[in-house]
Coordinates of C-alpha atoms in Angstrom, one line a residue:
X9 CA -24.7 -44.9 46.4
X10 CA -24.0 -42.8 49.4
X11 CA -25.0 -39.2 49.5
X12 CA -23.7 -37.0 52.3
X13 CA -25.4 -33.8 53.4
X14 CA -23.9 -30.9 55.2
X15 CA -24.2 -27.3 56.1
X16 CA -23.1 -24.8 53.5
X17 CA -20.0 -24.1 55.5
X18 CA -18.5 -27.5 54.8
X19 CA -17.4 -29.1 51.6
X20 CA -17.9 -32.8 51.4
X21 CA -16.9 -35.3 48.7
X22 CA -20.0 -37.1 47.4
X23 CA -20.7 -39.9 45.0
X24 CA -23.3 -39.2 42.3
X25 CA -25.1 -41.3 39.7
X26 CA -24.8 -40.4 36.1
X27 CA -28.3 -39.0 36.1
X28 CA -27.5 -36.8 39.0
X29 CA -24.4 -35.5 37.3
X30 CA -26.4 -34.5 34.2
X31 CA -28.9 -32.7 36.4
X32 CA -26.3 -30.9 38.4
X33 CA -24.1 -29.9 35.5
X34 CA -26.4 -28.9 32.6
X35 CA -26.0 -25.2 31.7
X36 CA -29.0 -23.0 32.1
X37 CA -30.8 -25.0 34.8
X38 CA -31.5 -22.2 37.3
X39 CA -33.8 -19.2 37.1
X40 CA -35.0 -16.6 39.6
X41 CA -38.7 -15.9 40.1
X42 CA -38.2 -13.0 37.7
X43 CA -37.0 -15.2 34.9
X44 CA -33.3 -14.3 34.7
X45 CA -30.8 -17.1 35.1
X46 CA -29.1 -17.4 38.4
X47 CA -26.6 -20.3 37.7
X48 CA -23.4 -20.6 35.7
X49 CA -21.5 -23.6 34.6
X50 CA -17.7 -23.0 34.2
X51 CA -15.3 -25.4 32.6
X52 CA -11.7 -25.9 33.6
X53 CA -8.9 -28.3 33.2
X54 CA -6.6 -29.2 36.2
X55 CA -8.8 -30.4 39.0
X56 CA -7.6 -29.6 42.6
X57 CA -6.6 -32.7 44.6
X58 CA -8.3 -31.2 47.8
X59 CA -9.4 -27.9 49.2
X60 CA -6.4 -27.0 51.3
X61 CA -4.1 -24.4 49.8
X62 CA -2.2 -24.0 53.0
X63 CA -0.5 -27.4 52.7
X64 CA -1.1 -28.4 49.1
X65 CA 0.9 -26.9 46.2
X66 CA -0.5 -25.8 42.9
X67 CA -2.8 -23.1 41.7
X68 CA -6.0 -25.1 41.2
X69 CA -7.2 -24.7 44.8
X70 CA -6.7 -20.9 45.2
X71 CA -7.9 -20.5 41.6
X72 CA -11.3 -21.8 42.7
X73 CA -11.5 -20.6 46.3
X74 CA -9.9 -17.1 46.6
X75 CA -12.3 -14.2 46.3
X76 CA -15.2 -16.7 45.9
X77 CA -15.0 -18.6 49.2
X78 CA -12.1 -17.0 51.0
X79 CA -11.2 -13.3 51.2
X80 CA -8.3 -11.2 52.5
X81 CA -7.9 -7.8 54.1
X82 CA -7.1 -6.6 50.6
X83 CA -7.5 -7.9 47.1
X84 CA -5.8 -7.4 43.7
X85 CA -7.9 -5.9 41.0
X86 CA -7.9 -6.6 37.3
X87 CA -5.2 -3.9 36.8
X88 CA -2.9 -5.6 39.4
X89 CA -3.6 -2.9 42.0
X90 CA -4.2 -3.4 45.7
X91 CA -7.8 -2.7 46.8
X92 CA -9.7 -2.9 50.1
X93 CA -11.6 -6.1 50.8
X94 CA -12.3 -7.2 54.5
X95 CA -10.4 -4.1 55.5
X96 CA -12.3 -0.9 54.7
X97 CA -9.1 1.2 55.1
X98 CA -5.6 1.1 56.5
X99 CA -2.9 3.5 57.6
X100 CA 0.9 3.2 57.5
X101 CA 3.2 4.8 60.0
X102 CA 6.1 7.1 59.1
X103 CA 8.8 4.5 58.8
X104 CA 6.5 2.1 56.9
X105 CA 6.7 -0.7 59.5
X106 CA 3.2 -0.6 61.1
X107 CA 0.0 -1.1 59.1
X108 CA -3.2 -0.4 61.0
X109 CA -6.2 -2.0 59.4
X110 CA -9.8 -1.0 60.1
X111 CA -12.1 -3.9 59.4
X112 CA -15.6 -3.9 58.0
X113 CA -18.2 -4.5 60.7
X114 CA -20.9 -7.2 60.5
X115 CA -18.8 -9.7 58.5
X116 CA -19.5 -13.4 59.2
X117 CA -17.7 -16.6 58.3
X118 CA -19.8 -19.2 56.5
X119 CA -20.1 -21.1 59.8
X120 CA -21.9 -18.2 61.4
X121 CA -19.0 -16.9 63.6
X122 CA -18.2 -13.2 63.4
X123 CA -15.0 -12.0 61.7
X124 CA -12.9 -9.9 64.1
X125 CA -9.4 -8.7 64.5
X126 CA -8.5 -11.9 66.4
X127 CA -9.1 -13.8 63.2
X128 CA -6.7 -11.6 61.4
X129 CA -4.0 -12.2 64.1
X130 CA -4.5 -16.0 64.0
X131 CA -4.6 -16.1 60.2
X132 CA -1.3 -14.3 59.8
X133 CA 0.3 -16.4 62.5
X134 CA -1.0 -19.6 61.0
X135 CA 0.9 -18.8 57.8
X136 CA 4.1 -18.4 59.8
X137 CA 3.5 -21.5 62.0
X138 CA 1.4 -24.0 60.2
X139 CA 1.6 -23.5 56.4
X140 CA 3.9 -26.0 54.8
X141 CA 4.3 -24.3 51.4
X142 CA 7.2 -22.1 50.4
X143 CA 4.7 -19.2 50.0
X144 CA 4.8 -19.0 53.8
X145 CA 8.0 -17.0 53.5
X146 CA 6.0 -14.0 52.3
X147 CA 5.0 -13.6 56.0
X148 CA 8.6 -13.7 57.3
X149 CA 8.7 -10.0 57.3
X150 CA 5.9 -9.8 60.0
X151 CA 7.3 -9.2 63.4
X152 CA 4.0 -9.2 65.3
X153 CA 0.3 -8.7 64.8
X154 CA -2.1 -7.7 67.5
X155 CA -5.8 -6.8 67.8
X156 CA -6.3 -3.3 69.1
X157 CA -10.1 -3.7 69.1
X158 CA -12.6 -6.0 67.5
X159 CA -12.4 -4.0 64.3
X160 CA -8.8 -2.8 64.3
X161 CA -5.6 -4.7 63.9
X162 CA -2.0 -3.5 63.8
X163 CA 0.7 -5.5 61.9
X164 CA 4.3 -4.6 62.7
X165 CA 6.9 -5.5 60.1
X166 CA 10.6 -6.2 60.9
X167 CA 11.5 -3.6 58.3
X168 CA 9.7 -1.6 55.6
X169 CA 8.5 -3.8 52.8
X170 CA 7.4 -2.8 49.2
X171 CA 6.0 -6.3 48.6
X172 CA 4.1 -7.3 51.7
X173 CA 0.8 -5.5 51.2
X174 CA 0.5 -6.9 47.6
X175 CA 1.2 -10.4 49.0
X176 CA -1.7 -9.9 51.4
X177 CA -4.0 -9.9 48.4
X178 CA -2.9 -13.4 47.4
X179 CA -3.7 -16.7 49.0
X180 CA -1.3 -16.1 52.0
X181 CA -3.6 -13.3 53.0
X182 CA -6.7 -15.5 53.2
X183 CA -8.6 -15.1 56.5
X184 CA -9.7 -18.1 58.6
X185 CA -11.6 -18.3 61.9
X186 CA -9.4 -17.9 65.1
X187 CA -10.8 -21.2 66.4
X188 CA -10.5 -23.1 63.2
X189 CA -11.1 -26.8 63.7
X190 CA -12.1 -27.8 60.2
X191 CA -10.2 -30.2 58.0
X192 CA -9.3 -27.7 55.2
X193 CA -8.7 -30.5 52.8
X194 CA -12.5 -31.3 52.7
X195 CA -14.1 -28.3 54.4
X196 CA -14.1 -24.5 53.8
X197 CA -14.9 -21.8 56.2
X198 CA -14.5 -18.4 54.6
X199 CA -16.0 -14.9 54.5
X200 CA -16.6 -14.9 50.8
X201 CA -19.9 -14.8 48.9
X202 CA -19.9 -18.5 48.1
X203 CA -19.5 -21.8 50.0
X204 CA -18.5 -25.2 48.6
X205 CA -21.7 -27.1 48.3
X206 CA -20.4 -30.4 47.0
X207 CA -17.3 -32.0 45.5
X208 CA -17.6 -34.8 42.9
X209 CA -14.0 -36.0 42.3
X210 CA -13.2 -36.3 38.7
X211 CA -16.2 -34.3 37.6
X212 CA -17.2 -31.1 39.3
X213 CA -17.3 -28.8 42.3
X214 CA -20.4 -26.8 43.1
X215 CA -20.5 -23.4 44.9
X216 CA -23.6 -21.9 46.4
X217 CA -24.2 -18.3 47.2
X218 CA -24.6 -17.4 50.9
X219 CA -27.7 -15.6 52.0
X220 CA -25.8 -14.0 54.9
X221 CA -22.9 -12.6 52.9
X222 CA -21.6 -9.3 54.3
X223 CA -21.0 -7.5 51.0
X224 CA -22.9 -7.1 47.8
X225 CA -24.6 -10.3 46.9
X226 CA -23.5 -12.0 43.7
X227 CA -26.0 -12.1 40.9
X228 CA -25.2 -15.8 40.3
X229 CA -26.5 -18.1 43.0
X230 CA -25.1 -21.4 41.9
X231 CA -21.8 -22.0 40.2
X232 CA -20.8 -25.5 38.9
X233 CA -17.2 -25.8 38.0
X234 CA -16.7 -28.8 35.7
X235 CA -13.3 -30.3 35.2
X236 CA -12.3 -31.7 31.9
X237 CA -9.5 -34.1 31.1
X238 CA -8.2 -31.9 28.2
X239 CA -8.7 -28.6 26.5
X240 CA -10.4 -30.1 23.5
X241 CA -13.2 -31.5 25.6
X242 CA -13.5 -28.2 27.4
X243 CA -13.8 -26.3 24.1
X244 CA -16.3 -28.8 22.7
X245 CA -18.4 -28.3 25.9
X246 CA -18.6 -24.5 25.5
X247 CA -19.3 -24.8 21.8
X248 CA -22.2 -27.2 22.5
X249 CA -23.6 -25.1 25.3
X250 CA -22.9 -27.7 28.0
X251 CA -20.9 -25.1 29.9
X252 CA -21.4 -21.3 29.9
X253 CA -17.7 -20.4 30.2
X254 CA -14.4 -22.1 29.4
X255 CA -11.9 -20.3 31.6
X256 CA -8.2 -20.4 30.8
X257 CA -8.9 -22.4 27.6
X258 CA -5.7 -24.1 26.6
X259 CA -6.6 -24.8 23.0
X260 CA -5.1 -22.0 20.9
X261 CA -5.6 -23.9 17.6
X262 CA -9.4 -23.8 18.2
X263 CA -9.8 -20.1 19.0
X264 CA -10.3 -18.9 15.5
X265 CA -13.2 -21.3 15.0
X266 CA -14.7 -20.4 18.4
X267 CA -14.5 -16.7 17.7
X268 CA -16.6 -17.2 14.5
X269 CA -19.4 -18.7 16.6
X270 CA -22.0 -15.9 17.0
X271 CA -23.2 -17.5 20.2
X272 CA -19.7 -17.2 21.9
X273 CA -17.4 -14.4 23.0
X274 CA -13.6 -14.8 23.2
X275 CA -11.9 -12.6 25.8
X276 CA -8.2 -12.4 25.8
X277 CA -6.9 -11.6 29.2
X278 CA -3.4 -11.3 30.6
X279 CA -1.9 -13.4 33.4
X280 CA 1.0 -13.6 35.8
X281 CA 1.7 -17.2 34.7
X282 CA 5.1 -18.0 33.2
X283 CA 5.7 -21.2 31.3
X284 CA 9.0 -22.3 32.8
X285 CA 11.4 -24.8 31.3
X286 CA 12.6 -26.0 34.7
X287 CA 16.2 -27.2 35.1
X288 CA 17.2 -29.0 38.3
X289 CA 20.2 -27.0 39.3
X290 CA 21.0 -29.4 42.1
X291 CA 21.4 -32.5 39.9
X292 CA 23.6 -33.4 36.9
X293 CA 23.9 -32.3 34.2
X294 CA 22.2 -29.0 35.1
X295 CA 24.4 -28.4 38.2
X296 CA 26.9 -27.1 35.5
X297 CA 26.2 -23.5 34.4
X298 CA 27.5 -24.3 30.9
X299 CA 24.9 -27.0 30.3
X300 CA 22.1 -24.7 31.5
X301 CA 23.4 -21.9 29.3
X302 CA 23.6 -24.4 26.4
X303 CA 19.9 -25.2 26.8
X304 CA 19.1 -21.5 26.9
X305 CA 20.9 -20.9 23.6
X306 CA 19.4 -24.0 22.0
X307 CA 15.8 -22.9 22.5
X308 CA 14.1 -20.6 20.0
X309 CA 11.4 -19.2 22.3
X310 CA 9.5 -17.5 19.5
X311 CA 9.3 -20.8 17.6
X312 CA 8.1 -22.5 20.8
X313 CA 5.4 -19.8 21.3
X314 CA 4.3 -19.9 17.6
X315 CA 4.4 -23.6 17.2
X316 CA 3.1 -24.9 20.5
X317 CA 0.7 -22.1 21.4
X318 CA -0.2 -20.5 18.0
X319 CA 1.5 -17.2 19.0
X320 CA -0.8 -16.6 21.9
X321 CA 1.2 -15.2 24.8
X322 CA 4.2 -13.0 25.2
X323 CA 8.0 -13.4 25.3
X324 CA 9.4 -11.9 28.5
X325 CA 12.9 -13.3 29.1
X326 CA 12.5 -13.6 32.9
X327 CA 10.1 -14.6 35.6
X328 CA 8.7 -11.1 35.7
X329 CA 5.5 -10.2 33.7
X330 CA 5.0 -6.7 32.3
X331 CA 2.3 -6.0 34.9
X332 CA 5.0 -6.0 37.7
X333 CA 6.6 -2.7 38.5
X334 CA 10.1 -4.1 38.0
X335 CA 9.6 -5.7 34.6
X336 CA 12.4 -5.3 32.1
X337 CA 12.8 -6.8 28.7
X338 CA 15.4 -9.6 28.9
X339 CA 14.3 -11.5 25.9
X340 CA 17.7 -10.9 24.1
X341 CA 19.8 -12.4 27.0
X342 CA 20.0 -15.7 25.2
X343 CA 19.3 -15.4 21.5
X344 CA 18.8 -18.6 19.6
X345 CA 22.3 -19.8 18.8
X346 CA 22.7 -23.5 18.3
X347 CA 26.4 -23.2 17.5
X348 CA 27.0 -21.5 20.9
X349 CA 25.0 -24.2 22.6
X350 CA 27.2 -26.9 21.1
X351 CA 30.3 -25.1 22.1
X352 CA 29.2 -24.9 25.7
X353 CA 28.3 -28.6 25.8
X354 CA 31.7 -29.4 24.4
X355 CA 33.3 -27.3 27.1
X356 CA 31.3 -29.1 29.7
X357 CA 32.4 -32.5 28.2
X358 CA 28.8 -33.7 27.7
X359 CA 28.3 -34.1 24.0
X360 CA 25.6 -36.6 23.1
X361 CA 23.8 -35.9 26.3
X362 CA 20.7 -37.8 27.2
X363 CA 18.3 -36.5 29.8
X364 CA 14.9 -37.3 31.2
X365 CA 12.2 -34.7 30.5
X366 CA 9.3 -35.1 33.0
X367 CA 6.3 -33.5 31.3
X368 CA 3.0 -33.0 33.3
X369 CA -0.2 -34.1 31.5
X370 CA -1.3 -30.5 30.7
X371 CA -2.1 -29.2 27.2
X372 CA 0.5 -26.4 27.2
X373 CA 3.2 -28.7 28.7
X374 CA 2.7 -31.5 26.2
X375 CA 2.7 -29.0 23.2
X376 CA 5.7 -27.2 24.4
X377 CA 7.7 -30.4 25.1
X378 CA 7.5 -31.6 21.6
X379 CA 9.1 -28.4 20.3
X380 CA 11.7 -28.3 23.0
X381 CA 12.7 -31.9 22.4
X382 CA 13.2 -31.1 18.7
X383 CA 15.3 -28.0 19.3
X384 CA 17.5 -29.7 21.9
X385 CA 18.1 -32.7 19.6
X386 CA 19.5 -30.2 17.1
X387 CA 22.4 -29.4 19.5
X388 CA 23.0 -33.0 20.6
X389 CA 20.8 -33.3 23.6
X390 CA 18.5 -36.3 23.6
X391 CA 15.5 -35.3 25.8
X392 CA 13.3 -38.3 26.5
X393 CA 9.8 -37.4 27.5
X394 CA 8.5 -39.0 30.7
X395 CA 4.8 -38.3 31.1
X396 CA 3.8 -37.3 34.6
X397 CA 0.2 -37.3 35.6
X398 CA -0.8 -33.8 36.8
X399 CA -1.2 -32.9 39.6
X400 CA -0.6 -36.1 41.6
X401 CA 2.4 -37.6 40.0
X402 CA 4.1 -34.4 39.0
X403 CA 3.7 -32.7 42.3
X404 CA 5.1 -35.7 44.2
X405 CA 8.0 -36.6 41.9
X406 CA 9.1 -33.3 40.6
X407 CA 7.9 -30.7 43.0
X408 CA 8.2 -32.6 46.3
X409 CA 10.9 -35.2 45.8
X410 CA 13.0 -33.2 43.2
X411 CA 13.4 -36.5 41.4
X412 CA 13.9 -35.0 37.9
X413 CA 16.4 -33.4 35.5
X414 CA 14.2 -31.2 33.4
X415 CA 10.5 -30.4 33.4
X416 CA 8.1 -27.7 32.1
X417 CA 5.4 -26.1 34.3
X418 CA 3.2 -23.0 34.4
X419 CA 3.9 -20.9 37.5
X420 CA 0.8 -18.8 38.1
X421 CA 1.5 -17.2 41.4
X422 CA 1.8 -13.4 41.3
X423 CA 5.3 -12.0 41.9
X424 CA 6.8 -15.5 42.5
X425 CA 10.4 -14.9 41.3
X426 CA 11.8 -15.1 44.8
X427 CA 9.6 -18.0 45.7
X428 CA 11.1 -20.0 42.8
X429 CA 14.7 -18.8 42.8
X430 CA 15.3 -17.5 46.3
X431 CA 15.2 -20.8 48.1
X432 CA 17.8 -23.5 47.4
X433 CA 15.4 -26.1 48.8
X434 CA 12.7 -25.3 46.2
X435 CA 12.4 -27.8 43.4
X436 CA 14.6 -25.8 41.1
X437 CA 17.5 -26.2 43.4
X438 CA 19.0 -22.8 42.5
X439 CA 21.4 -21.6 45.2
X440 CA 22.7 -18.1 45.0
X441 CA 22.9 -16.4 48.5
X442 CA 23.4 -13.0 46.9
X443 CA 19.8 -13.1 45.6
X444 CA 18.4 -12.8 49.1
X445 CA 20.7 -9.9 50.1
X446 CA 19.9 -7.8 47.0
X447 CA 16.1 -8.6 47.3
X448 CA 16.0 -7.8 51.0
X449 CA 17.7 -4.4 50.4
X450 CA 15.3 -3.7 47.6
X451 CA 12.3 -4.6 49.7
X452 CA 13.4 -2.3 52.5
X453 CA 14.2 0.6 50.2
X454 CA 12.2 3.3 48.4
X455 CA 9.9 2.4 45.6
X456 CA 12.6 3.4 43.1
X457 CA 15.2 1.3 44.9
X458 CA 12.7 -1.6 45.0
X459 CA 12.4 -1.5 41.2
X460 CA 16.1 -1.2 40.6
X461 CA 17.0 -4.0 43.1
X462 CA 14.4 -6.5 41.8
X463 CA 15.6 -5.8 38.3
X464 CA 19.1 -6.7 39.4
X465 CA 17.8 -9.9 41.0
X466 CA 16.1 -10.9 37.7
X467 CA 19.3 -10.2 35.7
X468 CA 21.3 -12.4 38.1
X469 CA 18.9 -15.3 37.7
X470 CA 19.0 -14.9 34.0
X471 CA 22.8 -14.7 33.9
X472 CA 23.0 -17.9 35.9
X473 CA 20.5 -19.6 33.4
X474 CA 18.7 -21.0 36.4
X475 CA 15.8 -22.1 34.2
X476 CA 14.2 -20.8 31.0
X477 CA 11.0 -18.7 31.2
X478 CA 9.6 -19.6 27.7
X479 CA 6.7 -17.2 27.5
X480 CA 4.0 -15.5 29.5
X481 CA 0.8 -17.5 29.4
X482 CA -2.4 -15.8 28.1
X483 CA -5.6 -16.1 30.1
X484 CA -8.2 -16.9 27.4
X485 CA -11.9 -17.1 28.2
X486 CA -14.5 -18.4 25.8
X487 CA -18.1 -17.8 27.1
X488 CA -21.7 -17.6 26.1
X489 CA -22.0 -14.2 24.4
X490 CA -24.7 -13.1 26.9
X491 CA -22.5 -13.7 30.0
X492 CA -21.3 -10.5 31.5
X493 CA -18.9 -9.5 34.3
X494 CA -16.1 -11.8 33.2
X495 CA -12.8 -11.1 35.1
X496 CA -10.5 -12.1 32.3
X497 CA -7.1 -11.0 33.7
X498 CA -5.5 -13.5 36.1
X499 CA -3.6 -10.9 38.2
X500 CA -3.3 -13.5 41.0
X501 CA -4.2 -17.2 41.2
X502 CA -7.8 -16.4 41.6
X503 CA -10.6 -17.0 39.1
X504 CA -13.0 -14.3 40.4
X505 CA -16.6 -15.4 39.7
X506 CA -18.3 -12.9 41.9
X507 CA -19.1 -10.4 39.1
X508 CA -20.7 -12.8 36.6
X509 CA -24.2 -11.8 35.4
X510 CA -26.8 -12.8 32.9
X511 CA -28.9 -10.1 31.2
X512 CA -32.4 -9.6 32.5
X513 CA -35.0 -11.2 30.2

């Protein structure tokens, strides 16, 4: 056995014995001198493959790290509103193209270096120059960024933008040191209240509270995030008291029983996550609009929600959740109409169609896939499920290589409609240049013009049947009844642990 030690600023993969795992992961192992608990054990499914969300796709990394280890100039609160974080305030000039941020003083990164305006400049420029993810496009609107003093930075946009400040509250707005030399896949250097203490692949990641954090110190000093292979194991662990909180529990059939447990609380939160039946628009047969529309008419979304997810969630009809300002109800755009689906398949000359259905090994995806396969079979589409281990296999085959016909995946990023459908090189392969034009005009316009333009974009994507947003995913948290400060709404990718508290004994 090899155990690696390190400063709190750096995350290192370690090998642990079984006995050490039990000691590290047992709920209720930490107390303060006053007797109150200072540790929490959180259960999740979907382990991150590394710690670098600047080059690695998927929500698992920012879910763990944003607000806890990394912070931005602003953050998004539980109501979906922009709030100050590392910036104590900001001003916007008359034509809405220059944002001047005043930074909190006395902020330090976890490696001890001070946080200054130079770090803001380099962090924004790093998104533009070094990030490899499609999310980098959210910084395309920035013309230049410059430090006007150690505690003031001016960001000049190419044009007014209704979306940019909100985007700064997501992972693209994370702040890193100007002289960053760390390997972000294994190391973290943030301004947040926690650092990554250790990573045990296949089991858990431990966060430790910083004693030099610039803001209000969290009540919880040690957080162990345990990763489970499936939701049933996660649910059993919270029921048994092995973990204190099961976050984003994907076991809807177990919720009634868990709610009856007097030792547990069930908190139903909302999210920005859409369960998307993804169709590869760049490959046969879904390069044909009629085939895509046939799938849309073949799917009974309410039946999918009720059967696969016990009715937990919400039908939305587009990749826009109700918490977004430009939400509109498009659930009636493609009513369940098997006869119309068969007519469209006949027009396209693809009756008795057989397709590969790459399904990631996630509870929601596997449950949804069974219902979708049955409904497609009813209209003459034979969808053969191809299991894809998530995240490694699915991310490589479907997301990166685009080697698929149909898949199903939960997109959790906030306001991600343009990320998914505005880039023909994205894995969906949807190519409609008019989208970019309308979206750009909307972003430059007044708030009312922004809403109207983005609603038009959503309708265009739905009319083209680019893919099928099946339902809005709930964010369900099951926790020890005594645990307070739970941030149940997933308004961005972040699982904010900073407010968790235990009652004083």
